[in-house]
Amino acid sequence: MDIKAALRAQHIETPSWAFGNSGTRFKVFAQRGVPRDPYEKLADAAQVHAYTGIAPTVALHIPWDKVDDYADLARHARELGVGIGAINSNVFQDDDYMLGSVTHPQARVRRKATDHLLECVDIMDATGSDTLKLWFSDGINYPGQDDLRARQDRLAESLARVYGRLGEGQRFLLEYKLFEPAFYATDVPDWGTAYAHCVKLGPKAQVVVDTGHHAPGTNIEFIVAFLLREGKLGGFDFNSRFYADDDLMVGAADPFQLFRIMFEVIRGGGLRDEVAFMLDQCHNIEPKIPGQIRSVMNVQEATAKALLVDREALAAAQSAGDVLGANAVFMDAYNTDVRPLLAELRQEMGLAPDPMAAYARSGYFEKIAADRVGGEQAGWGA
Ligand code: RM4
Ligand code: MN
Protein backbone atom coordinates (compact mmCIF):
# COMPACT_ATOMS: atom_id res chain seq x y z
CA MET A 1 0.00 0.00 0.00
CA ASP A 2 1.22 3.49 -0.83
CA ILE A 3 1.34 4.98 2.65
CA LYS A 4 1.68 8.58 1.57
CA ALA A 5 -1.22 8.33 -0.89
CA ALA A 6 -3.41 6.86 1.84
CA LEU A 7 -2.46 9.64 4.25
CA ARG A 8 -3.10 12.31 1.66
CA ALA A 9 -6.58 10.93 1.02
CA GLN A 10 -7.59 10.76 4.68
CA HIS A 11 -10.12 13.39 5.75
CA ILE A 12 -10.74 14.42 9.32
CA GLU A 13 -13.80 16.50 10.11
CA THR A 14 -13.68 19.28 12.69
CA PRO A 15 -16.70 20.15 14.85
CA SER A 16 -17.98 23.73 14.86
CA TRP A 17 -18.52 23.54 18.62
CA ALA A 18 -14.82 22.98 19.28
CA PHE A 19 -14.16 26.60 18.29
CA GLY A 20 -16.64 28.11 20.74
CA ASN A 21 -16.28 28.47 24.48
CA SER A 22 -16.85 25.35 26.52
CA GLY A 23 -16.32 24.11 30.01
CA THR A 24 -17.62 21.80 32.63
CA ARG A 25 -20.84 22.14 34.55
CA PHE A 26 -18.81 24.13 37.06
CA LYS A 27 -17.46 26.88 34.83
CA VAL A 28 -17.05 27.96 31.23
CA PHE A 29 -13.85 29.96 30.75
CA ALA A 30 -14.17 32.54 27.97
CA GLN A 31 -11.21 32.85 25.60
CA ARG A 32 -10.12 35.81 23.48
CA GLY A 33 -10.94 35.72 19.78
CA VAL A 34 -13.64 33.10 20.06
CA PRO A 35 -16.18 33.14 17.18
CA ARG A 36 -19.40 35.06 17.60
CA ASP A 37 -21.41 33.22 14.99
CA PRO A 38 -21.30 30.13 12.75
CA TYR A 39 -19.58 32.09 9.99
CA GLU A 40 -16.62 32.83 12.26
CA LYS A 41 -16.53 29.22 13.44
CA LEU A 42 -16.11 28.14 9.82
CA ALA A 43 -13.32 30.66 9.36
CA ASP A 44 -11.46 29.09 12.30
CA ALA A 45 -12.07 25.59 11.02
CA ALA A 46 -10.65 26.66 7.66
CA GLN A 47 -7.41 27.50 9.48
CA VAL A 48 -7.15 23.93 10.72
CA HIS A 49 -7.49 22.73 7.13
CA ALA A 50 -5.06 25.33 5.84
CA TYR A 51 -2.26 24.04 8.08
CA THR A 52 -2.98 20.31 8.09
CA GLY A 53 -4.35 19.89 4.56
CA ILE A 54 -6.59 17.03 5.67
CA ALA A 55 -9.51 18.69 7.49
CA PRO A 56 -11.72 19.87 4.62
CA THR A 57 -15.15 19.56 6.28
CA VAL A 58 -16.82 21.00 9.35
CA ALA A 59 -19.69 19.46 11.30
CA LEU A 60 -22.55 21.72 12.37
CA HIS A 61 -24.70 21.43 15.48
CA ILE A 62 -28.30 22.59 15.24
CA PRO A 63 -29.52 24.87 16.83
CA TRP A 64 -26.08 26.07 17.97
CA ASP A 65 -25.29 26.88 14.35
CA LYS A 66 -28.70 28.13 13.36
CA VAL A 67 -28.61 30.73 10.58
CA ASP A 68 -31.27 32.29 8.36
CA ASP A 69 -29.77 31.06 5.12
CA TYR A 70 -27.99 27.70 5.16
CA ALA A 71 -27.16 27.82 1.48
CA ASP A 72 -25.33 31.07 2.18
CA LEU A 73 -23.44 29.47 5.07
CA ALA A 74 -22.39 26.63 2.77
CA ARG A 75 -21.26 29.18 0.17
CA HIS A 76 -19.21 30.96 2.84
CA ALA A 77 -17.61 27.64 3.76
CA ARG A 78 -16.72 26.93 0.14
CA GLU A 79 -15.12 30.37 -0.21
CA LEU A 80 -12.97 29.53 2.80
CA GLY A 81 -11.93 26.26 1.18
CA VAL A 82 -13.99 23.93 3.39
CA GLY A 83 -17.33 22.15 3.12
CA ILE A 84 -20.18 21.34 5.48
CA GLY A 85 -19.91 17.89 7.04
CA ALA A 86 -22.33 16.10 9.33
CA ILE A 87 -25.38 17.87 10.69
CA ASN A 88 -25.65 17.11 14.40
CA SER A 89 -29.14 17.20 15.83
CA ASN A 90 -29.84 18.48 19.31
CA VAL A 91 -32.82 17.16 21.22
CA PHE A 92 -31.31 17.57 24.66
CA GLN A 93 -31.50 21.25 25.53
CA ASP A 94 -35.16 22.08 25.67
CA ASP A 95 -37.25 21.99 28.85
CA ASP A 96 -39.65 19.65 27.06
CA TYR A 97 -36.93 16.97 26.93
CA MET A 98 -36.51 16.49 30.67
CA LEU A 99 -37.96 12.97 30.45
CA GLY A 100 -36.64 12.21 26.99
CA SER A 101 -37.04 13.33 23.40
CA VAL A 102 -37.96 10.63 20.86
CA THR A 103 -38.60 8.19 23.71
CA HIS A 104 -40.60 10.62 25.85
CA PRO A 105 -43.81 9.16 27.32
CA GLN A 106 -45.87 11.93 25.69
CA ALA A 107 -46.58 11.86 21.95
CA ARG A 108 -46.45 15.67 21.72
CA VAL A 109 -42.81 15.77 22.84
CA ARG A 110 -41.84 12.86 20.62
CA ARG A 111 -43.38 14.65 17.66
CA LYS A 112 -41.52 17.85 18.48
CA ALA A 113 -38.21 15.98 18.72
CA THR A 114 -38.80 14.09 15.48
CA ASP A 115 -39.74 17.33 13.73
CA HIS A 116 -36.36 18.72 14.75
CA LEU A 117 -34.61 15.71 13.25
CA LEU A 118 -36.56 16.21 10.03
CA GLU A 119 -35.57 19.88 10.04
CA CYS A 120 -31.96 18.72 10.22
CA VAL A 121 -32.50 16.78 6.98
CA ASP A 122 -33.83 20.00 5.41
CA ILE A 123 -30.57 21.64 6.48
CA MET A 124 -28.63 18.79 4.88
CA ASP A 125 -30.49 19.51 1.64
CA ALA A 126 -29.66 23.21 1.87
CA THR A 127 -25.99 22.77 2.74
CA GLY A 128 -25.22 19.70 0.65
CA SER A 129 -24.37 17.66 3.73
CA ASP A 130 -24.84 13.92 3.29
CA THR A 131 -24.75 12.87 6.95
CA LEU A 132 -27.09 13.35 9.89
CA LYS A 133 -25.72 12.47 13.30
CA LEU A 134 -28.19 11.43 15.96
CA TRP A 135 -27.34 11.36 19.60
CA PHE A 136 -30.08 11.06 22.18
CA SER A 137 -29.64 11.99 25.80
CA ASP A 138 -32.74 9.89 26.46
CA GLY A 139 -32.87 7.57 29.40
CA ILE A 140 -34.20 7.26 32.94
CA ASN A 141 -32.71 7.85 36.35
CA TYR A 142 -34.76 5.45 38.44
CA PRO A 143 -35.90 1.86 38.08
CA GLY A 144 -39.57 1.83 37.21
CA GLN A 145 -39.55 5.45 36.05
CA ASP A 146 -40.64 4.43 32.55
CA ASP A 147 -41.07 1.28 30.50
CA LEU A 148 -37.75 0.22 28.97
CA ARG A 149 -39.39 -1.72 26.14
CA ALA A 150 -41.92 0.98 25.24
CA ARG A 151 -39.08 3.45 24.99
CA GLN A 152 -37.37 1.22 22.41
CA ASP A 153 -40.62 1.11 20.42
CA ARG A 154 -40.88 4.91 20.47
CA LEU A 155 -37.26 5.25 19.42
CA ALA A 156 -37.77 2.84 16.53
CA GLU A 157 -40.85 4.73 15.37
CA SER A 158 -39.05 8.07 15.28
CA LEU A 159 -35.97 6.63 13.58
CA ALA A 160 -38.17 5.08 10.90
CA ARG A 161 -39.75 8.45 10.14
CA VAL A 162 -36.38 10.13 9.80
CA TYR A 163 -35.02 7.27 7.74
CA GLY A 164 -37.96 7.62 5.35
CA ARG A 165 -37.17 11.30 4.86
CA LEU A 166 -33.52 10.72 3.82
CA GLY A 167 -32.82 11.53 0.21
CA GLU A 168 -30.59 9.87 -2.34
CA GLY A 169 -27.01 9.79 -1.09
CA GLN A 170 -27.98 10.79 2.46
CA ARG A 171 -27.58 8.70 5.58
CA PHE A 172 -27.85 8.96 9.33
CA LEU A 173 -25.41 7.82 11.96
CA LEU A 174 -26.80 6.64 15.26
CA GLU A 175 -24.56 7.37 18.23
CA TYR A 176 -24.55 5.41 21.47
CA LYS A 177 -23.38 6.43 24.91
CA LEU A 178 -23.22 4.35 28.04
CA PHE A 179 -24.61 6.88 30.49
CA GLU A 180 -25.03 10.59 31.16
CA PRO A 181 -27.19 12.55 31.48
CA ALA A 182 -29.35 9.54 32.34
CA PHE A 183 -27.80 7.48 35.11
CA TYR A 184 -29.87 4.33 35.48
CA ALA A 185 -30.73 3.34 31.91
CA THR A 186 -29.88 5.02 28.63
CA ASP A 187 -32.03 4.26 25.58
CA VAL A 188 -29.08 3.85 23.18
CA PRO A 189 -26.35 2.78 25.62
CA ASP A 190 -24.14 0.64 23.41
CA TRP A 191 -23.16 -0.34 19.88
CA GLY A 192 -25.40 -3.41 19.95
CA THR A 193 -28.52 -1.33 20.48
CA ALA A 194 -27.50 1.16 17.79
CA TYR A 195 -26.57 -1.67 15.43
CA ALA A 196 -29.88 -3.50 15.89
CA HIS A 197 -31.90 -0.37 15.09
CA CYS A 198 -29.72 0.38 12.06
CA VAL A 199 -29.90 -3.15 10.68
CA LYS A 200 -33.68 -3.07 10.84
CA LEU A 201 -33.82 0.27 9.03
CA GLY A 202 -31.49 -0.44 6.12
CA PRO A 203 -28.27 0.70 4.45
CA LYS A 204 -28.74 4.43 5.06
CA ALA A 205 -28.53 3.88 8.84
CA GLN A 206 -25.11 3.28 10.35
CA VAL A 207 -23.46 3.38 13.74
CA VAL A 208 -21.07 6.11 14.88
CA VAL A 209 -18.45 5.27 17.48
CA ASP A 210 -17.69 8.10 19.89
CA THR A 211 -14.49 6.93 21.54
CA GLY A 212 -15.47 8.56 24.85
CA HIS A 213 -18.77 6.73 25.19
CA HIS A 214 -17.72 3.38 26.61
CA ALA A 215 -17.13 1.77 29.95
CA PRO A 216 -13.49 1.83 31.05
CA GLY A 217 -11.58 -1.11 29.60
CA THR A 218 -13.90 -1.60 26.61
CA ASN A 219 -12.10 -2.99 23.58
CA ILE A 220 -13.17 -0.31 21.10
CA GLU A 221 -11.14 -1.73 18.21
CA PHE A 222 -13.18 -4.93 18.44
CA ILE A 223 -16.36 -2.90 17.99
CA VAL A 224 -14.76 -1.14 15.03
CA ALA A 225 -13.71 -4.43 13.43
CA PHE A 226 -17.16 -5.93 13.94
CA LEU A 227 -19.11 -2.96 12.58
CA LEU A 228 -16.85 -2.58 9.56
CA ARG A 229 -17.22 -6.24 8.77
CA GLU A 230 -20.99 -5.78 8.78
CA GLY A 231 -20.85 -2.60 6.68
CA LYS A 232 -22.34 -0.65 9.58
CA LEU A 233 -19.49 1.60 10.71
CA GLY A 234 -20.58 5.07 9.63
CA GLY A 235 -17.86 7.00 11.37
CA PHE A 236 -16.15 8.17 14.51
CA ASP A 237 -16.51 10.93 17.01
CA PHE A 238 -12.91 11.04 18.16
CA ASN A 239 -11.85 12.31 21.56
CA SER A 240 -9.99 11.07 24.64
CA ARG A 241 -11.27 10.12 28.01
CA PHE A 242 -9.63 9.36 31.32
CA TYR A 243 -12.78 8.88 33.37
CA ALA A 244 -16.10 9.40 31.55
CA ASP A 245 -17.08 11.42 28.49
CA ASP A 246 -14.17 13.82 28.97
CA ASP A 247 -14.07 15.14 25.36
CA LEU A 248 -10.32 15.77 25.59
CA MET A 249 -8.05 15.81 22.55
CA VAL A 250 -8.00 12.52 20.68
CA GLY A 251 -4.81 10.57 21.18
CA ALA A 252 -3.96 12.52 24.32
CA ALA A 253 -5.05 9.93 26.87
CA ASP A 254 -4.25 6.75 25.01
CA PRO A 255 -2.41 7.04 21.68
CA PHE A 256 -1.92 3.27 21.63
CA GLN A 257 -5.67 2.72 21.65
CA LEU A 258 -6.03 5.15 18.77
CA PHE A 259 -3.38 3.21 16.86
CA ARG A 260 -5.21 -0.06 17.50
CA ILE A 261 -8.46 1.48 16.29
CA MET A 262 -6.82 2.82 13.14
CA PHE A 263 -5.24 -0.53 12.48
CA GLU A 264 -8.68 -2.18 12.49
CA VAL A 265 -10.01 0.58 10.25
CA ILE A 266 -7.27 -0.11 7.71
CA ARG A 267 -7.57 -3.87 8.11
CA GLY A 268 -11.30 -3.60 7.38
CA GLY A 269 -10.86 -1.33 4.35
CA GLY A 270 -12.42 1.58 6.21
CA LEU A 271 -9.86 4.24 5.34
CA ARG A 272 -12.17 5.94 2.86
CA ASP A 273 -14.68 8.76 2.83
CA GLU A 274 -17.68 6.55 3.61
CA VAL A 275 -16.31 6.24 7.13
CA ALA A 276 -16.43 9.74 8.62
CA PHE A 277 -13.46 10.59 10.83
CA MET A 278 -14.95 13.33 12.97
CA LEU A 279 -13.63 15.04 16.04
CA ASP A 280 -16.08 15.62 18.90
CA GLN A 281 -14.10 17.57 21.43
CA CYS A 282 -14.18 20.61 23.65
CA HIS A 283 -11.13 22.70 24.42
CA ASN A 284 -11.94 24.04 27.85
CA ILE A 285 -8.52 25.26 28.93
CA GLU A 286 -6.34 25.10 25.82
CA PRO A 287 -6.61 27.41 22.79
CA LYS A 288 -9.12 26.04 20.35
CA ILE A 289 -7.59 26.27 16.87
CA PRO A 290 -4.23 24.79 17.94
CA GLY A 291 -6.18 22.21 19.95
CA GLN A 292 -7.90 21.12 16.75
CA ILE A 293 -4.67 21.16 14.74
CA ARG A 294 -3.01 18.97 17.35
CA SER A 295 -5.97 16.58 17.31
CA VAL A 296 -5.93 16.22 13.53
CA MET A 297 -2.19 15.53 13.74
CA ASN A 298 -2.75 12.92 16.44
CA VAL A 299 -5.20 11.03 14.23
CA GLN A 300 -2.82 11.34 11.31
CA GLU A 301 0.11 10.01 13.33
CA ALA A 302 -1.90 7.03 14.56
CA THR A 303 -3.02 6.35 10.97
CA ALA A 304 0.54 6.52 9.66
CA LYS A 305 1.74 4.06 12.31
CA ALA A 306 -1.15 1.73 11.57
CA LEU A 307 -0.32 1.88 7.85
CA LEU A 308 3.24 0.88 8.69
CA VAL A 309 2.22 -2.47 10.17
CA ASP A 310 3.86 -5.14 8.02
CA ARG A 311 0.68 -7.03 7.24
CA GLU A 312 2.46 -9.85 5.44
CA ALA A 313 4.85 -10.47 8.30
CA LEU A 314 1.94 -10.21 10.72
CA ALA A 315 -0.11 -12.77 8.81
CA ALA A 316 2.88 -15.13 8.62
CA ALA A 317 3.50 -14.90 12.36
CA GLN A 318 -0.20 -15.33 13.09
CA SER A 319 -0.59 -18.44 10.98
CA ALA A 320 2.59 -19.91 12.46
CA GLY A 321 1.14 -19.36 15.93
CA ASP A 322 4.11 -17.12 16.73
CA VAL A 323 2.51 -15.10 19.50
CA LEU A 324 5.52 -12.97 20.35
CA GLY A 325 6.53 -12.52 16.74
CA ALA A 326 3.08 -11.25 15.76
CA ASN A 327 2.98 -8.90 18.70
CA ALA A 328 6.46 -7.61 17.81
CA VAL A 329 5.37 -6.78 14.24
CA PHE A 330 2.48 -4.79 15.68
CA MET A 331 4.61 -2.98 18.25
CA ASP A 332 7.37 -2.19 15.76
CA ALA A 333 4.91 -0.12 13.77
CA TYR A 334 3.54 1.59 16.87
CA ASN A 335 7.01 2.44 18.09
CA THR A 336 8.08 4.04 14.81
CA ASP A 337 8.52 7.80 14.86
CA VAL A 338 6.34 8.87 11.93
CA ARG A 339 6.84 12.60 12.42
CA PRO A 340 9.60 12.91 9.78
CA LEU A 341 7.42 11.05 7.25
CA LEU A 342 4.48 13.37 7.95
CA ALA A 343 6.68 16.48 7.72
CA GLU A 344 7.86 15.28 4.33
CA LEU A 345 4.31 14.54 3.20
CA ARG A 346 3.19 18.05 4.18
CA GLN A 347 6.00 19.61 2.22
CA GLU A 348 4.99 17.56 -0.80
CA MET A 349 1.46 18.92 -0.30
CA GLY A 350 2.79 22.47 -0.26
CA LEU A 351 2.30 22.86 3.48
CA ALA A 352 4.64 23.83 6.30
CA PRO A 353 6.19 20.73 7.90
CA ASP A 354 5.08 21.76 11.41
CA PRO A 355 1.43 22.89 11.40
CA MET A 356 1.47 24.00 15.05
CA ALA A 357 4.44 26.30 14.52
CA ALA A 358 3.15 27.59 11.20
CA TYR A 359 -0.21 28.52 12.73
CA ALA A 360 1.48 30.22 15.69
CA ARG A 361 3.62 32.28 13.29
CA SER A 362 0.69 33.24 11.08
CA GLY A 363 -0.66 36.00 13.33
CA TYR A 364 -4.22 34.67 12.92
CA PHE A 365 -4.82 34.45 16.65
CA GLU A 366 -3.67 38.03 17.25
CA LYS A 367 -5.96 39.16 14.45
CA ILE A 368 -9.12 37.43 15.71
CA ALA A 369 -8.38 38.50 19.29
CA ALA A 370 -8.28 42.12 18.11
CA ASP A 371 -11.16 41.90 15.62
CA ARG A 372 -13.70 39.89 17.51
CA VAL A 373 -14.70 42.31 20.16
CA GLY A 374 -18.32 43.02 20.89
CA GLY A 375 -21.12 40.65 20.09
CA GLU A 376 -21.62 37.48 21.99
CA GLN A 377 -19.05 34.73 21.97
CA ALA A 378 -20.32 31.36 20.83
CA GLY A 379 -20.27 28.66 23.42
CA TRP A 380 -21.21 25.09 24.00
CA GLY A 381 -24.96 25.27 23.99
CA ALA A 382 -25.10 28.94 23.06
C1 RM4 B 1 -22.83 14.22 23.11
C2 RM4 B 1 -22.47 13.43 21.87
C3 RM4 B 1 -22.71 14.19 20.61
C4 RM4 B 1 -22.26 15.61 20.70
C5 RM4 B 1 -22.75 16.27 21.95
C6 RM4 B 1 -22.22 17.68 22.08
O1 RM4 B 1 -22.29 13.63 24.23
O2 RM4 B 1 -21.14 13.03 21.95
O3 RM4 B 1 -22.02 13.58 19.54
O4 RM4 B 1 -22.79 16.27 19.60
O5 RM4 B 1 -22.37 15.52 23.07
MN1 MN C 1 -20.18 12.42 20.08
XYZ file of C-alpha atoms and ligand atoms in Angstrom:
394
model
C 0.000 0.000 0.000
C 1.218 3.487 -0.827
C 1.343 4.981 2.646
C 1.676 8.578 1.571
C -1.216 8.327 -0.889
C -3.413 6.860 1.840
C -2.460 9.636 4.250
C -3.100 12.310 1.664
C -6.578 10.932 1.017
C -7.590 10.762 4.679
C -10.116 13.394 5.747
C -10.742 14.421 9.321
C -13.799 16.501 10.115
C -13.683 19.276 12.688
C -16.703 20.150 14.851
C -17.979 23.733 14.857
C -18.525 23.542 18.619
C -14.822 22.978 19.281
C -14.162 26.600 18.291
C -16.643 28.110 20.742
C -16.279 28.474 24.475
C -16.849 25.354 26.520
C -16.318 24.105 30.007
C -17.617 21.802 32.630
C -20.842 22.137 34.551
C -18.806 24.132 37.058
C -17.461 26.880 34.827
C -17.045 27.960 31.227
C -13.853 29.962 30.748
C -14.166 32.542 27.972
C -11.211 32.850 25.599
C -10.124 35.812 23.475
C -10.938 35.722 19.780
C -13.639 33.099 20.058
C -16.179 33.141 17.176
C -19.405 35.059 17.603
C -21.408 33.221 14.990
C -21.299 30.128 12.752
C -19.578 32.085 9.990
C -16.615 32.834 12.255
C -16.525 29.217 13.441
C -16.114 28.138 9.817
C -13.315 30.661 9.361
C -11.456 29.088 12.297
C -12.071 25.586 11.023
C -10.646 26.662 7.657
C -7.407 27.497 9.483
C -7.146 23.927 10.716
C -7.492 22.728 7.133
C -5.061 25.330 5.837
C -2.255 24.040 8.082
C -2.984 20.315 8.091
C -4.352 19.891 4.560
C -6.592 17.033 5.668
C -9.506 18.695 7.487
C -11.724 19.871 4.623
C -15.152 19.559 6.276
C -16.820 21.004 9.353
C -19.689 19.463 11.302
C -22.548 21.722 12.367
C -24.698 21.431 15.479
C -28.299 22.594 15.240
C -29.524 24.871 16.826
C -26.080 26.073 17.974
C -25.285 26.882 14.352
C -28.705 28.130 13.361
C -28.607 30.731 10.581
C -31.268 32.290 8.362
C -29.771 31.064 5.117
C -27.990 27.703 5.161
C -27.155 27.821 1.479
C -25.332 31.075 2.184
C -23.435 29.465 5.075
C -22.393 26.628 2.774
C -21.261 29.183 0.173
C -19.214 30.961 2.840
C -17.606 27.639 3.763
C -16.718 26.934 0.137
C -15.120 30.370 -0.206
C -12.972 29.531 2.799
C -11.927 26.257 1.184
C -13.987 23.933 3.386
C -17.333 22.147 3.124
C -20.185 21.337 5.483
C -19.909 17.892 7.041
C -22.331 16.100 9.327
C -25.379 17.875 10.685
C -25.653 17.109 14.404
C -29.137 17.204 15.833
C -29.844 18.477 19.314
C -32.819 17.162 21.224
C -31.308 17.571 24.660
C -31.501 21.246 25.527
C -35.162 22.075 25.670
C -37.254 21.986 28.845
C -39.648 19.652 27.059
C -36.933 16.972 26.931
C -36.507 16.489 30.668
C -37.962 12.969 30.453
C -36.640 12.211 26.991
C -37.038 13.325 23.403
C -37.961 10.632 20.862
C -38.597 8.186 23.709
C -40.600 10.617 25.852
C -43.809 9.160 27.319
C -45.866 11.931 25.690
C -46.579 11.863 21.949
C -46.448 15.668 21.722
C -42.814 15.775 22.836
C -41.844 12.859 20.621
C -43.379 14.652 17.655
C -41.518 17.850 18.478
C -38.206 15.975 18.723
C -38.801 14.086 15.485
C -39.743 17.331 13.727
C -36.358 18.722 14.752
C -34.609 15.709 13.253
C -36.560 16.209 10.026
C -35.575 19.884 10.044
C -31.958 18.719 10.215
C -32.502 16.776 6.978
C -33.826 19.997 5.406
C -30.568 21.638 6.482
C -28.635 18.793 4.877
C -30.491 19.512 1.637
C -29.664 23.206 1.870
C -25.989 22.768 2.740
C -25.224 19.698 0.646
C -24.371 17.659 3.734
C -24.841 13.924 3.293
C -24.748 12.869 6.947
C -27.091 13.349 9.887
C -25.720 12.470 13.301
C -28.194 11.428 15.955
C -27.342 11.363 19.603
C -30.081 11.057 22.184
C -29.642 11.989 25.804
C -32.742 9.893 26.464
C -32.872 7.573 29.404
C -34.195 7.264 32.936
C -32.710 7.847 36.351
C -34.759 5.452 38.445
C -35.899 1.861 38.084
C -39.574 1.833 37.206
C -39.551 5.454 36.048
C -40.639 4.426 32.551
C -41.073 1.278 30.498
C -37.749 0.217 28.965
C -39.394 -1.722 26.139
C -41.917 0.975 25.245
C -39.075 3.452 24.988
C -37.373 1.221 22.411
C -40.622 1.107 20.423
C -40.885 4.907 20.473
C -37.261 5.254 19.419
C -37.774 2.842 16.526
C -40.849 4.728 15.366
C -39.051 8.066 15.278
C -35.973 6.629 13.580
C -38.174 5.077 10.897
C -39.753 8.448 10.142
C -36.384 10.129 9.804
C -35.020 7.267 7.738
C -37.958 7.616 5.352
C -37.165 11.303 4.856
C -33.517 10.719 3.824
C -32.816 11.530 0.206
C -30.592 9.866 -2.335
C -27.013 9.795 -1.094
C -27.979 10.791 2.463
C -27.581 8.700 5.583
C -27.846 8.962 9.327
C -25.412 7.821 11.958
C -26.805 6.637 15.265
C -24.564 7.373 18.229
C -24.554 5.407 21.466
C -23.380 6.426 24.911
C -23.222 4.352 28.044
C -24.613 6.884 30.488
C -25.025 10.585 31.161
C -27.194 12.548 31.479
C -29.347 9.535 32.342
C -27.795 7.483 35.105
C -29.867 4.329 35.479
C -30.730 3.338 31.913
C -29.876 5.016 28.626
C -32.028 4.259 25.580
C -29.085 3.853 23.181
C -26.351 2.781 25.621
C -24.139 0.637 23.406
C -23.160 -0.343 19.882
C -25.395 -3.415 19.949
C -28.524 -1.335 20.478
C -27.502 1.161 17.795
C -26.571 -1.670 15.434
C -29.878 -3.502 15.887
C -31.898 -0.373 15.086
C -29.716 0.382 12.061
C -29.904 -3.152 10.676
C -33.685 -3.066 10.844
C -33.821 0.269 9.027
C -31.486 -0.438 6.124
C -28.274 0.699 4.451
C -28.738 4.425 5.058
C -28.527 3.880 8.836
C -25.108 3.275 10.346
C -23.457 3.381 13.741
C -21.069 6.108 14.881
C -18.451 5.267 17.480
C -17.687 8.097 19.887
C -14.486 6.930 21.535
C -15.466 8.557 24.847
C -18.768 6.734 25.188
C -17.718 3.376 26.607
C -17.133 1.774 29.950
C -13.487 1.827 31.051
C -11.583 -1.107 29.603
C -13.899 -1.599 26.610
C -12.100 -2.987 23.575
C -13.170 -0.308 21.099
C -11.142 -1.733 18.212
C -13.175 -4.926 18.440
C -16.359 -2.903 17.994
C -14.764 -1.135 15.033
C -13.705 -4.426 13.431
C -17.158 -5.927 13.939
C -19.106 -2.962 12.580
C -16.849 -2.580 9.561
C -17.223 -6.240 8.767
C -20.989 -5.777 8.780
C -20.851 -2.597 6.681
C -22.337 -0.655 9.580
C -19.486 1.601 10.707
C -20.579 5.066 9.635
C -17.861 7.003 11.366
C -16.147 8.169 14.511
C -16.508 10.930 17.013
C -12.909 11.043 18.157
C -11.854 12.308 21.558
C -9.994 11.070 24.640
C -11.271 10.118 28.014
C -9.632 9.359 31.317
C -12.778 8.885 33.374
C -16.096 9.398 31.555
C -17.078 11.419 28.493
C -14.169 13.819 28.967
C -14.065 15.137 25.357
C -10.316 15.767 25.592
C -8.049 15.809 22.552
C -8.005 12.519 20.679
C -4.813 10.571 21.175
C -3.957 12.520 24.321
C -5.052 9.933 26.869
C -4.248 6.749 25.010
C -2.408 7.039 21.680
C -1.923 3.274 21.632
C -5.674 2.720 21.654
C -6.035 5.154 18.775
C -3.376 3.212 16.860
C -5.212 -0.065 17.502
C -8.462 1.477 16.293
C -6.818 2.821 13.136
C -5.242 -0.535 12.477
C -8.680 -2.182 12.486
C -10.010 0.576 10.246
C -7.272 -0.105 7.708
C -7.566 -3.869 8.107
C -11.300 -3.605 7.380
C -10.860 -1.329 4.350
C -12.421 1.583 6.215
C -9.864 4.244 5.344
C -12.171 5.938 2.856
C -14.679 8.756 2.834
C -17.677 6.548 3.611
C -16.306 6.244 7.129
C -16.433 9.743 8.619
C -13.460 10.590 10.833
C -14.954 13.329 12.971
C -13.625 15.037 16.044
C -16.076 15.615 18.900
C -14.104 17.572 21.426
C -14.176 20.608 23.649
C -11.125 22.696 24.419
C -11.939 24.038 27.850
C -8.522 25.260 28.932
C -6.335 25.105 25.819
C -6.612 27.414 22.794
C -9.117 26.042 20.353
C -7.590 26.267 16.866
C -4.227 24.789 17.938
C -6.181 22.208 19.951
C -7.903 21.122 16.753
C -4.669 21.161 14.737
C -3.006 18.966 17.354
C -5.974 16.576 17.311
C -5.931 16.223 13.534
C -2.190 15.532 13.736
C -2.751 12.923 16.435
C -5.201 11.026 14.230
C -2.820 11.338 11.306
C 0.112 10.011 13.333
C -1.900 7.029 14.556
C -3.018 6.355 10.974
C 0.542 6.522 9.656
C 1.739 4.060 12.307
C -1.151 1.726 11.568
C -0.323 1.880 7.853
C 3.239 0.876 8.693
C 2.222 -2.465 10.172
C 3.856 -5.135 8.021
C 0.675 -7.033 7.240
C 2.458 -9.852 5.441
C 4.853 -10.466 8.303
C 1.942 -10.210 10.721
C -0.114 -12.775 8.808
C 2.878 -15.133 8.625
C 3.498 -14.898 12.361
C -0.196 -15.329 13.094
C -0.590 -18.440 10.982
C 2.586 -19.915 12.461
C 1.144 -19.356 15.929
C 4.106 -17.124 16.726
C 2.506 -15.097 19.501
C 5.518 -12.972 20.355
C 6.532 -12.516 16.736
C 3.078 -11.248 15.761
C 2.979 -8.900 18.697
C 6.458 -7.611 17.812
C 5.370 -6.784 14.241
C 2.483 -4.794 15.677
C 4.612 -2.978 18.254
C 7.373 -2.190 15.761
C 4.914 -0.122 13.768
C 3.535 1.587 16.868
C 7.014 2.445 18.093
C 8.085 4.036 14.809
C 8.515 7.799 14.864
C 6.338 8.873 11.928
C 6.840 12.596 12.421
C 9.603 12.907 9.779
C 7.418 11.051 7.252
C 4.482 13.374 7.946
C 6.678 16.482 7.721
C 7.864 15.275 4.326
C 4.313 14.543 3.204
C 3.192 18.045 4.184
C 5.996 19.607 2.222
C 4.992 17.563 -0.799
C 1.460 18.924 -0.297
C 2.795 22.474 -0.263
C 2.302 22.860 3.483
C 4.637 23.831 6.300
C 6.194 20.728 7.897
C 5.082 21.756 11.406
C 1.429 22.894 11.401
C 1.474 23.998 15.050
C 4.444 26.304 14.520
C 3.145 27.592 11.198
C -0.208 28.518 12.728
C 1.478 30.220 15.686
C 3.625 32.276 13.288
C 0.688 33.241 11.083
C -0.664 36.000 13.334
C -4.224 34.672 12.921
C -4.824 34.451 16.653
C -3.674 38.029 17.248
C -5.956 39.157 14.447
C -9.122 37.428 15.711
C -8.379 38.497 19.286
C -8.284 42.124 18.106
C -11.162 41.899 15.625
C -13.703 39.885 17.506
C -14.703 42.311 20.164
C -18.322 43.023 20.886
C -21.123 40.652 20.085
C -21.620 37.476 21.989
C -19.051 34.732 21.971
C -20.317 31.357 20.826
C -20.268 28.657 23.419
C -21.213 25.090 23.999
C -24.960 25.270 23.986
C -25.099 28.941 23.061
C -22.827 14.215 23.107
C -22.470 13.430 21.867
C -22.707 14.191 20.607
C -22.256 15.613 20.697
C -22.750 16.269 21.950
C -22.219 17.679 22.080
O -22.285 13.632 24.229
O -21.136 13.029 21.946
O -22.017 13.580 19.540
O -22.786 16.267 19.602
O -22.367 15.524 23.066
Mn -20.179 12.419 20.076
